[in-house]
Short mmCIF file of N, CA and C in Angstrom, two decimals:
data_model
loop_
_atom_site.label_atom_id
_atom_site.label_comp_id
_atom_site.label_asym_id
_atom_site.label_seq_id
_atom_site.Cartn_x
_atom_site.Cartn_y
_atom_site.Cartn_z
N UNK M 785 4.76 13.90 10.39
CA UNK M 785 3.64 13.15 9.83
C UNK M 785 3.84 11.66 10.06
N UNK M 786 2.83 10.80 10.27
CA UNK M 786 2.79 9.62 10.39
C UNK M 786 2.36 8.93 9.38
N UNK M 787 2.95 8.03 8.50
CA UNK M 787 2.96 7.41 7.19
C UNK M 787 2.93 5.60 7.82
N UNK M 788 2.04 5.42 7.01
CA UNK M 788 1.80 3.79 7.23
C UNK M 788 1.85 3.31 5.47
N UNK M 789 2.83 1.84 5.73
CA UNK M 789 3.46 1.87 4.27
C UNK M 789 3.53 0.10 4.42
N UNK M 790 2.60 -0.62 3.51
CA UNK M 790 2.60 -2.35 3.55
C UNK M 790 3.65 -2.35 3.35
N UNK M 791 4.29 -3.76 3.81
CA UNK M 791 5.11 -4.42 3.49
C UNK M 791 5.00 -5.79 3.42
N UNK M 792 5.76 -6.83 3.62
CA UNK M 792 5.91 -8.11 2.68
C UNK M 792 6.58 -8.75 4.27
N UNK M 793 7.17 -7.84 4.98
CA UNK M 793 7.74 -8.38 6.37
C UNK M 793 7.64 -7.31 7.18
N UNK M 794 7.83 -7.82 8.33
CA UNK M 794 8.43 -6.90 9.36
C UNK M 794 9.81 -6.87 10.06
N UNK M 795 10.64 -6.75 9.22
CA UNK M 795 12.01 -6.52 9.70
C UNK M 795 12.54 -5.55 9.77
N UNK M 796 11.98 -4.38 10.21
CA UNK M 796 12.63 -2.72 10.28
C UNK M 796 12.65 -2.45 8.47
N UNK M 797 13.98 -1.17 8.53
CA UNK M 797 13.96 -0.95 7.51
C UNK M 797 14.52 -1.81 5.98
N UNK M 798 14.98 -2.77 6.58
CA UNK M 798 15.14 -3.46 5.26
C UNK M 798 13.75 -4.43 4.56
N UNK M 799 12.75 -4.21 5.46
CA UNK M 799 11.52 -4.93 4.81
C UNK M 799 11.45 -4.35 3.50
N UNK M 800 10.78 -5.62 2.25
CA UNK M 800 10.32 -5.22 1.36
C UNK M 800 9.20 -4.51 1.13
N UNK M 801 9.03 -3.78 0.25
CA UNK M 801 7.70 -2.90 -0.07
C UNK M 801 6.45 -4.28 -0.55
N UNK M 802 5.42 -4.07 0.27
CA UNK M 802 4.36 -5.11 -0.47
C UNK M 802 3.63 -4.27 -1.68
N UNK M 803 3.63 -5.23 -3.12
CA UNK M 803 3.37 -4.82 -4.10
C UNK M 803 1.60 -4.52 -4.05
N UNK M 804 1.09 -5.11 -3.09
CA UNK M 804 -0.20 -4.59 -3.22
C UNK M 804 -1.17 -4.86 -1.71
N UNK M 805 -1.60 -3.54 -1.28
CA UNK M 805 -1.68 -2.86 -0.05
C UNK M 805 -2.74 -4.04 0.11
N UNK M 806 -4.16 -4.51 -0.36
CA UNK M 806 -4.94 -5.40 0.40
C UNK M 806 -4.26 -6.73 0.37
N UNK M 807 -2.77 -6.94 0.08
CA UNK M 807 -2.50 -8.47 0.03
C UNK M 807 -1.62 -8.23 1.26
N UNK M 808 -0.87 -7.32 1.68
CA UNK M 808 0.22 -7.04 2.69
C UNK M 808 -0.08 -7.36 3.97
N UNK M 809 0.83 -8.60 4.38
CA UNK M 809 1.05 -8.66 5.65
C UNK M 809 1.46 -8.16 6.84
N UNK M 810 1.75 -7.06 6.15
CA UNK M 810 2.05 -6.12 7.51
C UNK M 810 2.10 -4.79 7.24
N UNK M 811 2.02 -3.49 8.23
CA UNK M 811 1.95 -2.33 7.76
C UNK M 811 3.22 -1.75 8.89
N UNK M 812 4.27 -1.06 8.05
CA UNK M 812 4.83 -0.09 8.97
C UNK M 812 4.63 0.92 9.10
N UNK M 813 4.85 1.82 10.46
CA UNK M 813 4.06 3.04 10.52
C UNK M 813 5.17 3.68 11.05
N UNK M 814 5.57 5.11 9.83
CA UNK M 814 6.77 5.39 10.38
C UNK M 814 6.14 7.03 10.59
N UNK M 815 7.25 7.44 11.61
CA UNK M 815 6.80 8.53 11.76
C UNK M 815 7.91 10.05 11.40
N UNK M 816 8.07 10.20 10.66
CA UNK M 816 8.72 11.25 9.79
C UNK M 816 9.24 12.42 10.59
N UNK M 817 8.51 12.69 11.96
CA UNK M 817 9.40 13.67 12.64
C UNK M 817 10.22 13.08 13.77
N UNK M 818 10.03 12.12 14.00
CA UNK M 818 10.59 11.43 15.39
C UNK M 818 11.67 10.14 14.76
N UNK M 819 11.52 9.83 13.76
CA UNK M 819 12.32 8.67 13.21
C UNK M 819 11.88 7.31 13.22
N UNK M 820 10.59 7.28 14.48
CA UNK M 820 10.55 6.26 14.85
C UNK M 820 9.75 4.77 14.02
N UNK M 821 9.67 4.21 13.96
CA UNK M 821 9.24 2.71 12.78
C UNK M 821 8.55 1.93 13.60
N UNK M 822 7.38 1.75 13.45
CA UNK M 822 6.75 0.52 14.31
C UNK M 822 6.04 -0.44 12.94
N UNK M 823 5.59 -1.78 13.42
CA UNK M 823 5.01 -2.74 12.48
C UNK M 823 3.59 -2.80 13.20
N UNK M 824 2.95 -3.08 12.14
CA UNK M 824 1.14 -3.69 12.37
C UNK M 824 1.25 -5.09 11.48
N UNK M 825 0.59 -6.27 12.66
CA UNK M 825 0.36 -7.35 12.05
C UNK M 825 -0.74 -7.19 10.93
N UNK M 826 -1.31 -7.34 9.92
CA UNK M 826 -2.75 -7.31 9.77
C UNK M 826 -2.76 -8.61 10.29
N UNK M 827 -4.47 -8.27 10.94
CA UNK M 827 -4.86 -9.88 11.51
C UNK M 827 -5.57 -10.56 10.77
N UNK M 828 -4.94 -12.13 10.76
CA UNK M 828 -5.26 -13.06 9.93
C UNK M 828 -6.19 -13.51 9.15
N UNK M 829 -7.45 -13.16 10.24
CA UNK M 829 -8.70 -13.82 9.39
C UNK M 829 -8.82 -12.46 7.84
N UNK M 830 -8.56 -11.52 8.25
CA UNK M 830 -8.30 -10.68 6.82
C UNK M 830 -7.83 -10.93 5.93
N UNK M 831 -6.96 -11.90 5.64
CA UNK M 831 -6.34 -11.87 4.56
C UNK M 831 -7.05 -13.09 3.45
N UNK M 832 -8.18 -13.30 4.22
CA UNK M 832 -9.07 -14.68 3.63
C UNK M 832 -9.98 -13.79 2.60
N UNK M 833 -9.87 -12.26 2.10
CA UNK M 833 -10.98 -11.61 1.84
C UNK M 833 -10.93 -10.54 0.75
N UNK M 834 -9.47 -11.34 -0.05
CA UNK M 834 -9.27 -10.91 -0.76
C UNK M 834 -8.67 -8.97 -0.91
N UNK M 835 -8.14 -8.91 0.52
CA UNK M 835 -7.71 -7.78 0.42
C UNK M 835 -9.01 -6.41 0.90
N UNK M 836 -10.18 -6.97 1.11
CA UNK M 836 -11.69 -6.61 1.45
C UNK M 836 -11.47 -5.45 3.15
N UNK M 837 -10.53 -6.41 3.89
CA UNK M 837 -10.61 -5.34 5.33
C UNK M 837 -8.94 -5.27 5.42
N UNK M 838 -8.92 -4.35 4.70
CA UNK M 838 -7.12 -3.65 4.75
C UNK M 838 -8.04 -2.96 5.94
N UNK M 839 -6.66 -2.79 7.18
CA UNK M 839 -7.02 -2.29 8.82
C UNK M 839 -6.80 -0.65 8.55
N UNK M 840 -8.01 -0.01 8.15
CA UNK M 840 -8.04 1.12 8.11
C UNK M 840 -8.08 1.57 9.61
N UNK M 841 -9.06 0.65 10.17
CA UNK M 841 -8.74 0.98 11.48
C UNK M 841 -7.74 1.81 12.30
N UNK M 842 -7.17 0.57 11.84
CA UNK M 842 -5.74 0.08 12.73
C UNK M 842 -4.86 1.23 12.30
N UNK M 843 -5.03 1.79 10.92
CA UNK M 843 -3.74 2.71 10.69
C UNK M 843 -4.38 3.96 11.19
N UNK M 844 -5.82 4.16 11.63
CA UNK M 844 -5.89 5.01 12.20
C UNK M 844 -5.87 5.21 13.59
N UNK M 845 -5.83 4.10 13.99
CA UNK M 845 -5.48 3.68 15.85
C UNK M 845 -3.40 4.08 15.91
N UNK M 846 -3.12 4.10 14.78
CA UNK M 846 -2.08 4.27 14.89
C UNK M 846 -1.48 5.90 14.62
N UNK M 847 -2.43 6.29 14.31
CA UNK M 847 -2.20 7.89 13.90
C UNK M 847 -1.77 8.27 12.89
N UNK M 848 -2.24 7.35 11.62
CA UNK M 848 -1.38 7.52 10.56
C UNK M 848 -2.40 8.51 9.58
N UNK M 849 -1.83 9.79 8.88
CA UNK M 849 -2.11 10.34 8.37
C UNK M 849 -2.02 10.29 6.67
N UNK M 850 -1.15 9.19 6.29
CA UNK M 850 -0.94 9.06 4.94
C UNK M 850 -0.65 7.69 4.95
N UNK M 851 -0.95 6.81 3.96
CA UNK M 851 -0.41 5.85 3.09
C UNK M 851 0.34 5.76 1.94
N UNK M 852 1.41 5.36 2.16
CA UNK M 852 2.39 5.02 0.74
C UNK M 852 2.58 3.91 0.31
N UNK M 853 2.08 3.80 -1.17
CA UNK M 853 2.20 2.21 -1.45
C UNK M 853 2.86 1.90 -3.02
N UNK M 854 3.05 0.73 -3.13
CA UNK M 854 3.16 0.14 -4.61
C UNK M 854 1.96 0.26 -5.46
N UNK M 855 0.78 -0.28 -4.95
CA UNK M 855 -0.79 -0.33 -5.77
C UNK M 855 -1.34 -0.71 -4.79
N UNK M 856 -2.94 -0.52 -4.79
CA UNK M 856 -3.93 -0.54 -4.39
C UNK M 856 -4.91 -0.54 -5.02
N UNK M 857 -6.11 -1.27 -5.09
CA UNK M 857 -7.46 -1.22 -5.62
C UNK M 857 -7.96 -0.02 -5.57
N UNK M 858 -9.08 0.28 -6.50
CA UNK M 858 -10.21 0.95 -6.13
C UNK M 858 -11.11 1.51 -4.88
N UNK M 859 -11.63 -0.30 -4.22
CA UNK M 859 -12.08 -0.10 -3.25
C UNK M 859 -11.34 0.39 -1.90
N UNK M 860 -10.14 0.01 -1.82
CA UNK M 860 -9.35 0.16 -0.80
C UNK M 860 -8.79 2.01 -0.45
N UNK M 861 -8.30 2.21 -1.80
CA UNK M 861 -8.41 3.70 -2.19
C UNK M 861 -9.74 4.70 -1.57
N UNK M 862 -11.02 4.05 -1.88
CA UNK M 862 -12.22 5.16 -1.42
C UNK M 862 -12.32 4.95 0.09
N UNK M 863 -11.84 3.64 0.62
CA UNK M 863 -12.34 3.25 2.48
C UNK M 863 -10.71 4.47 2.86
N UNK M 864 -9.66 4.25 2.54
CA UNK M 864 -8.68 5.18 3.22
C UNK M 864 -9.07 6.82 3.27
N UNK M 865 -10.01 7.22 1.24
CA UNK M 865 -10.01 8.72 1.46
C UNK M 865 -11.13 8.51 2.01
N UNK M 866 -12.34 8.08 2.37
CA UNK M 866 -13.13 8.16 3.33
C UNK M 866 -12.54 8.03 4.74
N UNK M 867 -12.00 7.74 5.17
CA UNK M 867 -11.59 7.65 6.63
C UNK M 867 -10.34 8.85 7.14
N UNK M 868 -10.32 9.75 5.57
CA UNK M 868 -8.95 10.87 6.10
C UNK M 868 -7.80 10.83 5.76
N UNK M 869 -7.75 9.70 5.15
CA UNK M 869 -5.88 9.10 5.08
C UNK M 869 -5.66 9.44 3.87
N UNK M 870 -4.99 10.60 2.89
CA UNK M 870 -4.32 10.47 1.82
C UNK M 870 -3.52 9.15 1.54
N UNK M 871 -3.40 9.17 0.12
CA UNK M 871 -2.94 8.02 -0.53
C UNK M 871 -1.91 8.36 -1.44
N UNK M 872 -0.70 7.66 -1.37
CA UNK M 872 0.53 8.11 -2.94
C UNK M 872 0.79 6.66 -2.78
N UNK M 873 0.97 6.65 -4.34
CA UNK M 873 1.83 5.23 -4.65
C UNK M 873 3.46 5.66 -5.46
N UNK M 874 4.37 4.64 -5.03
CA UNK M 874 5.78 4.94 -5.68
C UNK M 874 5.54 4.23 -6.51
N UNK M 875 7.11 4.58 -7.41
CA UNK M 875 7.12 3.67 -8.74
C UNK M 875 8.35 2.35 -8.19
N UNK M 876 8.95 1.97 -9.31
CA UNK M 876 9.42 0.75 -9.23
C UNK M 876 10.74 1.31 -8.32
N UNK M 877 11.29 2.16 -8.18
CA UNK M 877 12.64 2.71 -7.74
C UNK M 877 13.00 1.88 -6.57
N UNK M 878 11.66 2.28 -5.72
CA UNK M 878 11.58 1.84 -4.52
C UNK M 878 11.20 0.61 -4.02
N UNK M 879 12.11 0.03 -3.59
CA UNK M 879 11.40 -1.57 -3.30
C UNK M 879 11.73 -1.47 -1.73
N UNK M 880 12.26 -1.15 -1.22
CA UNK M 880 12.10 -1.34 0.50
C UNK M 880 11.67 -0.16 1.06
N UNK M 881 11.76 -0.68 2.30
CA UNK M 881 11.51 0.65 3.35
C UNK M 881 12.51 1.58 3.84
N UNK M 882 13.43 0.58 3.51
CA UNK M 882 14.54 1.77 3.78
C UNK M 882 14.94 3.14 2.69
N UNK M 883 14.65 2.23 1.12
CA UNK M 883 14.62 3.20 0.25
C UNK M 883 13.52 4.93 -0.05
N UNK M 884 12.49 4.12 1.13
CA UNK M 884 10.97 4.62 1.07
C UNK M 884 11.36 6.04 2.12
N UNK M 885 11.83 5.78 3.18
CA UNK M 885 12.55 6.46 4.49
C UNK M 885 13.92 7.94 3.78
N UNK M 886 14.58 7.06 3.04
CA UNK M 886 15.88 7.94 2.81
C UNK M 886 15.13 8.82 1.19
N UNK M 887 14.21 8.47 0.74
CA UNK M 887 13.68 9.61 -0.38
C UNK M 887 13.06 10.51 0.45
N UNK M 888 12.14 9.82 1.24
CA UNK M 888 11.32 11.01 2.02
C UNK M 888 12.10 11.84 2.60
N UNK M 889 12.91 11.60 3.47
CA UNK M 889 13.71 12.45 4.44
C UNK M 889 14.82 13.37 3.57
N UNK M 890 14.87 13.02 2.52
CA UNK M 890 16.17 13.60 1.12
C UNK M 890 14.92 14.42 0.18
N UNK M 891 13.54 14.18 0.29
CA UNK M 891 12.46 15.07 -0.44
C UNK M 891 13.08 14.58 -1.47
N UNK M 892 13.64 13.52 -2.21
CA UNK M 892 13.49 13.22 -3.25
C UNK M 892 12.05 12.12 -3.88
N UNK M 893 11.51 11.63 -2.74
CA UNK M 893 10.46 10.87 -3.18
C UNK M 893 9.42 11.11 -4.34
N UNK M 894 9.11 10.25 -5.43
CA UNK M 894 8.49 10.70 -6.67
C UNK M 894 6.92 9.95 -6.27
N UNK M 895 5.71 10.35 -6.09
CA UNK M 895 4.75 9.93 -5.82
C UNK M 895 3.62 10.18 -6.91
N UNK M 896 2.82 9.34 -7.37
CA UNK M 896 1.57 9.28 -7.96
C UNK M 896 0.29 9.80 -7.44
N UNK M 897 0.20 10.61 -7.25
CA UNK M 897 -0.91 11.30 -6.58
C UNK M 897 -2.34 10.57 -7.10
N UNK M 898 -2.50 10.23 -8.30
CA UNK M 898 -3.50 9.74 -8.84
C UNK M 898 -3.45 8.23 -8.65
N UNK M 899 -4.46 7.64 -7.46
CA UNK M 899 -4.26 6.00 -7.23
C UNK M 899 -4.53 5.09 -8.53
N UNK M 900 -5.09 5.74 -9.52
CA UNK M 900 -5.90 5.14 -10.11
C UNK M 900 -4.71 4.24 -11.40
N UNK M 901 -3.40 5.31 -11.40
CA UNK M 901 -1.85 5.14 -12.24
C UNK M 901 -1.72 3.54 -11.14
N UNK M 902 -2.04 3.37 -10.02
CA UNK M 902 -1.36 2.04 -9.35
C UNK M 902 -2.38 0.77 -9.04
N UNK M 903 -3.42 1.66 -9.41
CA UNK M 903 -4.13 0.08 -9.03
C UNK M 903 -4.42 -0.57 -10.06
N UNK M 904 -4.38 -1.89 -9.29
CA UNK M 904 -4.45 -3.31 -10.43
C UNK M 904 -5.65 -3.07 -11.09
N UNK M 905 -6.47 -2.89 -10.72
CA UNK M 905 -8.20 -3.22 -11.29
C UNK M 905 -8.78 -1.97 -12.35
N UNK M 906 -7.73 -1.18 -12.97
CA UNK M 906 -8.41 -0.13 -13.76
C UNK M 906 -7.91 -0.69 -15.39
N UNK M 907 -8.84 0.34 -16.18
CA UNK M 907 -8.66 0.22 -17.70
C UNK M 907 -10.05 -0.28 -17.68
N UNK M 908 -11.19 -0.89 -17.11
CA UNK M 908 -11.82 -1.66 -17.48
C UNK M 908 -11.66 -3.07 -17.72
N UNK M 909 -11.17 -3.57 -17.31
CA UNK M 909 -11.31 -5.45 -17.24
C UNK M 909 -10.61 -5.93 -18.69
N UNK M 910 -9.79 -4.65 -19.57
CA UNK M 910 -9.30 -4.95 -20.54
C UNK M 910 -8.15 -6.22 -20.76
N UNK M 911 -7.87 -6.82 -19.85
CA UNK M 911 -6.79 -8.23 -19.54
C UNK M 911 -7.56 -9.31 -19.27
N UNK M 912 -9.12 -8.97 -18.75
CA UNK M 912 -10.09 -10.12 -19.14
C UNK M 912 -10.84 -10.73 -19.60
N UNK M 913 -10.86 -10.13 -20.91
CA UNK M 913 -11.73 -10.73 -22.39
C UNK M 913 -11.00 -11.43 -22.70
N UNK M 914 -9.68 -12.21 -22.36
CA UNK M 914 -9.45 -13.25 -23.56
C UNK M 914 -9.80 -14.22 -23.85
N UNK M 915 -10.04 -14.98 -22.33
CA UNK M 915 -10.62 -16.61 -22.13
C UNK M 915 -12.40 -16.69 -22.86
N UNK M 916 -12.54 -15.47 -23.24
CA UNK M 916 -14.63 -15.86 -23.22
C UNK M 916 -14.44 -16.59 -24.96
N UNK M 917 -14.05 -16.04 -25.99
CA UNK M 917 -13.97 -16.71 -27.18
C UNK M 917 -14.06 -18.03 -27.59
N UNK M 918 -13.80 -18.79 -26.59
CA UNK M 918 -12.89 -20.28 -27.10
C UNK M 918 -13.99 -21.57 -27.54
N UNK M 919 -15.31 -21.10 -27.06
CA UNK M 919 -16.40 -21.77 -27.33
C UNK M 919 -17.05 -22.28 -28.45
N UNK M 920 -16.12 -23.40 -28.72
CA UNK M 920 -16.41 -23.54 -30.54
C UNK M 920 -17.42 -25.22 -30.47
#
């Protein structure tokens, strides 16, 4: 299987895990039967957009059949299962890629099947009622 997984760099497997898939500068795309690790730049003008054109494309120009992440939005979540690509997010265990690589391949990896446990934007906007009060 071919797994595409943000990160924070592109330095093989010691890149960090990017904590959140539309902010990530780069995507590695590893491929689980062959060993092999490649990087995707995301390209630049994307990242002006608030995370808006994560390269679904691109991870599908790349043959990637799954995404593994830290968190992800809402929106980003429905453009991947619309386009085919399952989605798991890890928990805190995992902070690199190398850690991401040696669970999978050891089937110890613990995944969230439900995106909704990782993305920033759920509960309802409950972290943004505080500022409206102050209007005295």
């Amino acid at each position: 299987m071919i797994i595409a997984i943000p990160t924070q760099t592109n330095e093989g497997r010691s890149a960090p895990l990017s904590l959140h898939y539309g902010h990530s500068p780069y995507f590695a795309v590893y491929n689980s039967e062959t060993n092999e690790l490649a990087f995707i730049t995301k390209p630049a003008h994307s990242q002006h957009h608030g995370g808006g054109c994560a390269p679904v494309e691109d991870l599908q120009a790349a043959g990637a059949q799954k995404v593994i992440c830290k968190g992800l939005g809402q929106g980003a979540y429905a453009r991947l299962q619309a386009a085919g690509l399952s989605v798991e997010c890890v928990d805190g265990s995992i902070t690199t890629l190398d850690d991401l690589i040696q669970a999978l391949s050891g089937g110890t990896l613990q995944t969230l099947e439900d995106p909704a446990l990782c993305s920033h934007h759920h509960g309802g906007g409950h972290d943004h009622d505080h500022g409206h009060h102050h209007h005295t």
